[in-house]
mmCIF file of C-alpha atoms in Angstrom:
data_model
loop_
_atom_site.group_PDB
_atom_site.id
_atom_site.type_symbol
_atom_site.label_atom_id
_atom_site.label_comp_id
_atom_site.label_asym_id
_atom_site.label_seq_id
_atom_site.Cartn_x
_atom_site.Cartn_y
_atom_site.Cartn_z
ATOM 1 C CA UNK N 1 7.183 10.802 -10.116
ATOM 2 C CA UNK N 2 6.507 9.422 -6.622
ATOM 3 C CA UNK N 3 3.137 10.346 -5.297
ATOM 4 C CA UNK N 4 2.518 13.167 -8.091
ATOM 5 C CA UNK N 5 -0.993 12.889 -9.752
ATOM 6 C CA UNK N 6 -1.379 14.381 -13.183
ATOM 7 C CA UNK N 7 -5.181 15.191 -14.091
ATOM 8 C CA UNK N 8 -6.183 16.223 -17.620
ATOM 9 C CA UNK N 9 -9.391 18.306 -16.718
ATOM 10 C CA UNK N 10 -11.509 19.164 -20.002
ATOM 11 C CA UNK N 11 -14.033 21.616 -19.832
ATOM 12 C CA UNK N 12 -17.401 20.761 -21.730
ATOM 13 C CA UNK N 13 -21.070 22.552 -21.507
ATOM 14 C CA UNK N 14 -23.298 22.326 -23.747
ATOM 15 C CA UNK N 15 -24.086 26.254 -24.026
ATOM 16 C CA UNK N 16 -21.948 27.576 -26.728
ATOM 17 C CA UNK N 17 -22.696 30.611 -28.168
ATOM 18 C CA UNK N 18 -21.746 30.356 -31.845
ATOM 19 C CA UNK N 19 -22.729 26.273 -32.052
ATOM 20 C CA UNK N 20 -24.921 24.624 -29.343
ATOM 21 C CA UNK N 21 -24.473 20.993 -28.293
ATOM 22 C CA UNK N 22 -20.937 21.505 -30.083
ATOM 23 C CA UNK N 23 -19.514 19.011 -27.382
ATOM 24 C CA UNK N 24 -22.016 16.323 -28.332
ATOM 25 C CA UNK N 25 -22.220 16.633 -32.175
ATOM 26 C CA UNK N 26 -21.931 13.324 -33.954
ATOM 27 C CA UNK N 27 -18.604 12.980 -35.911
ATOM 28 C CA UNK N 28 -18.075 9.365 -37.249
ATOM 29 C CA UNK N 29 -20.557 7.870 -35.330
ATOM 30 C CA UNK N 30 -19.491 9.086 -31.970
ATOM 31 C CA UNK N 31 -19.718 12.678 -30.034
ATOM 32 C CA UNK N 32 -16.921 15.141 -30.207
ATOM 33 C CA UNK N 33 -16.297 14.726 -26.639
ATOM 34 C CA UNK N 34 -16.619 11.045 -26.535
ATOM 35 C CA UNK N 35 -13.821 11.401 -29.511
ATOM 36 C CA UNK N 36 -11.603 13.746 -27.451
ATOM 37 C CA UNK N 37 -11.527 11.273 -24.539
ATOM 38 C CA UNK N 38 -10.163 8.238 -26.341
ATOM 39 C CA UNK N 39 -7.398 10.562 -28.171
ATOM 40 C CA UNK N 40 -6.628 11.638 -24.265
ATOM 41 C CA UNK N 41 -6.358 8.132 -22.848
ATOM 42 C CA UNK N 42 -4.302 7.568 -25.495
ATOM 43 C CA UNK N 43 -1.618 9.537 -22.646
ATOM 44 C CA UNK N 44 1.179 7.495 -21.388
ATOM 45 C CA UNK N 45 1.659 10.670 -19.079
ATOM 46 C CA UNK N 46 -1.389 11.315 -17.405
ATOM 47 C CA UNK N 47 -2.974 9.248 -14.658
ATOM 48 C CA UNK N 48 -6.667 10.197 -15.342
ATOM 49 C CA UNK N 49 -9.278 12.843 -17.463
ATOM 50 C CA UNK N 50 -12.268 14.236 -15.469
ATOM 51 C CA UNK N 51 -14.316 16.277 -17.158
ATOM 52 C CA UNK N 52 -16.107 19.677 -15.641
ATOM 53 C CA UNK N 53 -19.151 21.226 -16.890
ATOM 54 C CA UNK N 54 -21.965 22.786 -14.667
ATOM 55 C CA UNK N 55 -24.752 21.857 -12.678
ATOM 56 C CA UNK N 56 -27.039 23.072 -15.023
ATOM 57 C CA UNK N 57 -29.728 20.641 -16.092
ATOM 58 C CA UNK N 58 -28.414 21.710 -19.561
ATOM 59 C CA UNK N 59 -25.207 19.729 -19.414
ATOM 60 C CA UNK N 60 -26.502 16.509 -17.920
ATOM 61 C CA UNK N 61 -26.324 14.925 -21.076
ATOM 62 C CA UNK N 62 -22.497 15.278 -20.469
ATOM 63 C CA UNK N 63 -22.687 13.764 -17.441
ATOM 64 C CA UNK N 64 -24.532 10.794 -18.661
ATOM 65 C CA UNK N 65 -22.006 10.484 -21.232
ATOM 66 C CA UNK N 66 -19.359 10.707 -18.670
ATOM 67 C CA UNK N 67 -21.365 7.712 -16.697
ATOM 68 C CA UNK N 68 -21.685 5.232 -19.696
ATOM 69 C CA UNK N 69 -17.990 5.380 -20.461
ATOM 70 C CA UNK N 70 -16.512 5.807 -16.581
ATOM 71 C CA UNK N 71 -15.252 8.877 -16.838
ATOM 72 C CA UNK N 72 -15.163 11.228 -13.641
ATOM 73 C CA UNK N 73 -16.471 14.100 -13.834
ATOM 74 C CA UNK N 74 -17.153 17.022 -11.570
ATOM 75 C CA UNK N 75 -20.063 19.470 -11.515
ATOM 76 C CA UNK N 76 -19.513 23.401 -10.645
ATOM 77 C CA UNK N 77 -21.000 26.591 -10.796
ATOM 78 C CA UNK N 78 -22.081 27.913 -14.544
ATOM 79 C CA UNK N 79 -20.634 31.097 -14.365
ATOM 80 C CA UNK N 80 -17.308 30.263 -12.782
ATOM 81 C CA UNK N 81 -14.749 28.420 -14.908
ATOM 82 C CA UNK N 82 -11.535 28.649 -12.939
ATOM 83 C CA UNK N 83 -13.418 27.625 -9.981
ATOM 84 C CA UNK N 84 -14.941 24.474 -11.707
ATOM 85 C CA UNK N 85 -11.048 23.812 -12.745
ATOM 86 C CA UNK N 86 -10.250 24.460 -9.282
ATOM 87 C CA UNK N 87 -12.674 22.323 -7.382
ATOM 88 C CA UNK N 88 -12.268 18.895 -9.946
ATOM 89 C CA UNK N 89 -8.283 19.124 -9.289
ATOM 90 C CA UNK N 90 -8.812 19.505 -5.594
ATOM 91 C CA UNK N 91 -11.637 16.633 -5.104
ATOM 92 C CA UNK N 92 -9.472 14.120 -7.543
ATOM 93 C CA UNK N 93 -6.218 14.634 -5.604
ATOM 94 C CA UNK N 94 -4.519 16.098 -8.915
ATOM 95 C CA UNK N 95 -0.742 17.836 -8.108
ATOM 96 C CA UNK N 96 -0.669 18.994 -11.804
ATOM 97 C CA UNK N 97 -3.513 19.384 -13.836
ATOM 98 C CA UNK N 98 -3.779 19.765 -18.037
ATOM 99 C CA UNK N 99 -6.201 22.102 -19.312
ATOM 100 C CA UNK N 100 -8.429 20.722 -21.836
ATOM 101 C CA UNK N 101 -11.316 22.070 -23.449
ATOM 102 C CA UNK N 102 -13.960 20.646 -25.290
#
């Protein structure tokens, strides 16, 4: 593929509606998203995962979790989805991204 750079960007925040924390509920001894993030390395195809949540203090947990297993991640407005998708595929250099959420 030459210089193309294919991103698998999952969304996570903790503030779900119908189950809060849903992204870092235990399942076999590990979080949902932690879980979701080996199953996506598992990709032959894609050259990295960076996760995007919010600044909110509410979702640093996620980005702590990001931190102890080396995952990039990028932080964005709350209230603006597509732009959180936007801005982590234009500051990682992605020319195709995968939607992913958590």
């Amino acid at each position: 593929m030459g210089s193309d750079l294919i991103i698998a960007i999952i969304q996570a925040r903790m503030g779900s509606q119908r189950l809060p924390n849903k992204v870092l509920s235990p399942i076999l001894g590990k979080t949902m998203l932690a879980l979701q993030i080996e199953r996506i390395h598992r990709s032959v195809l894609l050259d990295r995962i960076v996760i995007a949540t919010s600044t909110s203090m509410e979702d640093e947990p996620i980005v702590d979790l990001c931190i102890q297993n080396r995952v990039p991640f990028f932080r964005g407005e709350l209230h603006d989805v597509l732009d959180r998708y936007y801005q982590a595929a234009r500051c990682s250099g992605a020319t195709h991204i995968i939607r992913i959420t958590a």
